[in-house]
PDB file of C-alpha atoms in Angstrom:
ATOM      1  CA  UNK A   1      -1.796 -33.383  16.746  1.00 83.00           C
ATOM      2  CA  UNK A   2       1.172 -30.906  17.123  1.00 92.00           C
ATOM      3  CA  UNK A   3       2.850 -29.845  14.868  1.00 93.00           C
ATOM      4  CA  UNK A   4       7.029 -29.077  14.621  1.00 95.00           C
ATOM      5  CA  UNK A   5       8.457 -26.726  11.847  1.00 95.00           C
ATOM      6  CA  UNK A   6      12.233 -27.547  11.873  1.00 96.00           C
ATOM      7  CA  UNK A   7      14.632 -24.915  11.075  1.00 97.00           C
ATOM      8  CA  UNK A   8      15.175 -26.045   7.454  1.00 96.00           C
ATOM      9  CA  UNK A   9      11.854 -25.455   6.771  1.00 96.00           C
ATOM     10  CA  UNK A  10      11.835 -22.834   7.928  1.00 96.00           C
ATOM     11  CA  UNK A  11      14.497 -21.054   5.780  1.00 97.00           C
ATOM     12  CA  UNK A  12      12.807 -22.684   2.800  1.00 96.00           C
ATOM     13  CA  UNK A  13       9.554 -20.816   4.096  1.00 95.00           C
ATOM     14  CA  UNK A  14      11.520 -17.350   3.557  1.00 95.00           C
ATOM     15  CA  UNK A  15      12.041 -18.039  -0.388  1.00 94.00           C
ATOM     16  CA  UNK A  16       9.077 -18.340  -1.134  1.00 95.00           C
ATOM     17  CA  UNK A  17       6.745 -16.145  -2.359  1.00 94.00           C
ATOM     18  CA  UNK A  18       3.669 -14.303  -0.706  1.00 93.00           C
ATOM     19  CA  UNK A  19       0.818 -15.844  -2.490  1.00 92.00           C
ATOM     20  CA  UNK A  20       2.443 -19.238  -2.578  1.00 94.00           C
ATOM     21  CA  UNK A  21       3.027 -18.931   1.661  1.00 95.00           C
ATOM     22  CA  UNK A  22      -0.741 -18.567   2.449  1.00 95.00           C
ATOM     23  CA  UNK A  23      -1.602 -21.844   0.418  1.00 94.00           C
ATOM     24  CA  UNK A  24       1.738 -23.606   2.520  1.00 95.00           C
ATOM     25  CA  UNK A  25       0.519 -21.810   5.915  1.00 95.00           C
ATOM     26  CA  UNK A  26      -3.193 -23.034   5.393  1.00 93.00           C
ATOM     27  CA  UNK A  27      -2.151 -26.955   4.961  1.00 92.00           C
ATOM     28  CA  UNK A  28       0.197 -26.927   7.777  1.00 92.00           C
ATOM     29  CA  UNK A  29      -2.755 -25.765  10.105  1.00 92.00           C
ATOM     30  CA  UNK A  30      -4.567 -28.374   8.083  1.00 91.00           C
ATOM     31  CA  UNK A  31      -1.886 -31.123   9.158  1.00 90.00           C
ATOM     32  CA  UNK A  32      -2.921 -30.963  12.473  1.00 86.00           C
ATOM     33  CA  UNK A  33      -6.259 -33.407  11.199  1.00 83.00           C
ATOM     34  CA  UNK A  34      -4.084 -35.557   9.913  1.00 78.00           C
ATOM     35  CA  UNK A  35      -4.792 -37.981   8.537  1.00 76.00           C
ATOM     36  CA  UNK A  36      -7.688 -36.814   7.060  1.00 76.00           C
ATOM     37  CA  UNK A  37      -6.410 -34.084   4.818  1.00 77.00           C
ATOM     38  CA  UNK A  38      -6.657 -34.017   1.031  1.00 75.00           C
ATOM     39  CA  UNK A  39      -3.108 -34.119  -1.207  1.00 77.00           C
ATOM     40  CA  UNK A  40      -1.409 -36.429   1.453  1.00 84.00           C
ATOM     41  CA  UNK A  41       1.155 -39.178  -0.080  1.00 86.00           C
ATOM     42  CA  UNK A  42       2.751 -41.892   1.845  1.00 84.00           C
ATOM     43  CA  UNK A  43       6.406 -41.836   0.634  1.00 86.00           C
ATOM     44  CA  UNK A  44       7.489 -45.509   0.002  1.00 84.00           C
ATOM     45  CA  UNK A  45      11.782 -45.828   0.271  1.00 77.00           C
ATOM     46  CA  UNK A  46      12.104 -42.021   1.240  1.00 75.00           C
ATOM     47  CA  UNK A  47      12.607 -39.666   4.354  1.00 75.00           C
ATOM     48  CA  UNK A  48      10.413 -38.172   5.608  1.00 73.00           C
ATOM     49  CA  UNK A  49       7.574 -40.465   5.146  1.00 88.00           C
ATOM     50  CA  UNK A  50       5.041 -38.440   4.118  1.00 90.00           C
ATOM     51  CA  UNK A  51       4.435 -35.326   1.501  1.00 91.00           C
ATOM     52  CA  UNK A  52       1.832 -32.662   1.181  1.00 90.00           C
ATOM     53  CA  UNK A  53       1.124 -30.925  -2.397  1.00 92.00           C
ATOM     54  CA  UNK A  54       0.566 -27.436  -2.474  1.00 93.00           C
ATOM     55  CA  UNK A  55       0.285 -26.073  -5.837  1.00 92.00           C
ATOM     56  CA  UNK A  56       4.097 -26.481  -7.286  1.00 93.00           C
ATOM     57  CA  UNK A  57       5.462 -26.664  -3.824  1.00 95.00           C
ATOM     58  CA  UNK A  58       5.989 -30.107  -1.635  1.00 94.00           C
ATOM     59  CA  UNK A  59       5.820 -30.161   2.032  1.00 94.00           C
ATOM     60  CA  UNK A  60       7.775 -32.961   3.591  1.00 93.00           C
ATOM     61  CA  UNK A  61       6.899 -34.349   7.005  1.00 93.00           C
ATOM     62  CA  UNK A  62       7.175 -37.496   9.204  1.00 93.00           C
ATOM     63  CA  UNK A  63       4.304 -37.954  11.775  1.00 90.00           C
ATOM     64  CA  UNK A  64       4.525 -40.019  15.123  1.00 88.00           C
ATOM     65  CA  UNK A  65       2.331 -40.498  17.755  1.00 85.00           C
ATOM     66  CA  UNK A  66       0.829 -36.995  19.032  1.00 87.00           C
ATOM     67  CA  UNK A  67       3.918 -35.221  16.354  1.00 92.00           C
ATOM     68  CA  UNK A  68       3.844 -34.073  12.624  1.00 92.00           C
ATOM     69  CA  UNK A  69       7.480 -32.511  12.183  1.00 95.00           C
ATOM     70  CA  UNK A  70       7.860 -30.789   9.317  1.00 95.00           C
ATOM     71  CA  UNK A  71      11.106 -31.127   7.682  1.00 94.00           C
ATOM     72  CA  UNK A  72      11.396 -29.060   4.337  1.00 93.00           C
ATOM     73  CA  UNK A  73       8.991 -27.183   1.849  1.00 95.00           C
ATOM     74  CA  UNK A  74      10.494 -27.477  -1.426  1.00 93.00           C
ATOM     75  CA  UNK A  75       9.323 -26.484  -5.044  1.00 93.00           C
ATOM     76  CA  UNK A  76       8.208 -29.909  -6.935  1.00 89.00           C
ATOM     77  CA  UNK A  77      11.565 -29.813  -8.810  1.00 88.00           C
ATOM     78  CA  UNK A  78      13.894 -30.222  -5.905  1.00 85.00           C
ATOM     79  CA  UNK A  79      11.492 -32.067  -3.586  1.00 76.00           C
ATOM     80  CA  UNK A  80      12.589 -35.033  -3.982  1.00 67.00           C
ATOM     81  CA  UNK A  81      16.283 -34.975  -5.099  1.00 69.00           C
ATOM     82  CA  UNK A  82      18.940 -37.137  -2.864  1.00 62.00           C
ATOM     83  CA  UNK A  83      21.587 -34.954  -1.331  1.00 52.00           C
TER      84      UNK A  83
END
């Protein structure tokens, strides 16, 4: 599959820390198996549809077809508040 990092994501990718990046860089590479990739949720009520845990950090994605765009990574805390 191929995979999209939108701009948001992006910028959210620049807060974060060193050590917490390579875990965040290693499942997005791991995305492109999808779906067989461990700490995947199915969001129910929710864009985007799907979320991958990466120690404290959330990375939140829809997936079509032959695309997995990723739209934010956000610390656990903010992942999932409406804006």
């Amino acid at each position: 599959m191929k995979i999209n990092i939108r701009e948001s994501a992006i910028k959210d990718l620049k807060k974060i820390s060193k050590t917490n990046k390579e875990g965040i860089h290693k499942k997005i590479f791991a995305l492109e198996k999808f779906p067989d990739v461990t700490n995947l949720k199915q969001l129910i009520n929710f864009v985007p549809a799907y979320r991958a845990r990466v120690g404290d950090y959330r990375i939140l994605f829809d997936v079509t077809e032959d695309l997995i765009e990723i739209g934010r990574i956000l610390h656990r805390k903010d992942s999932y508040k409406k804006t």
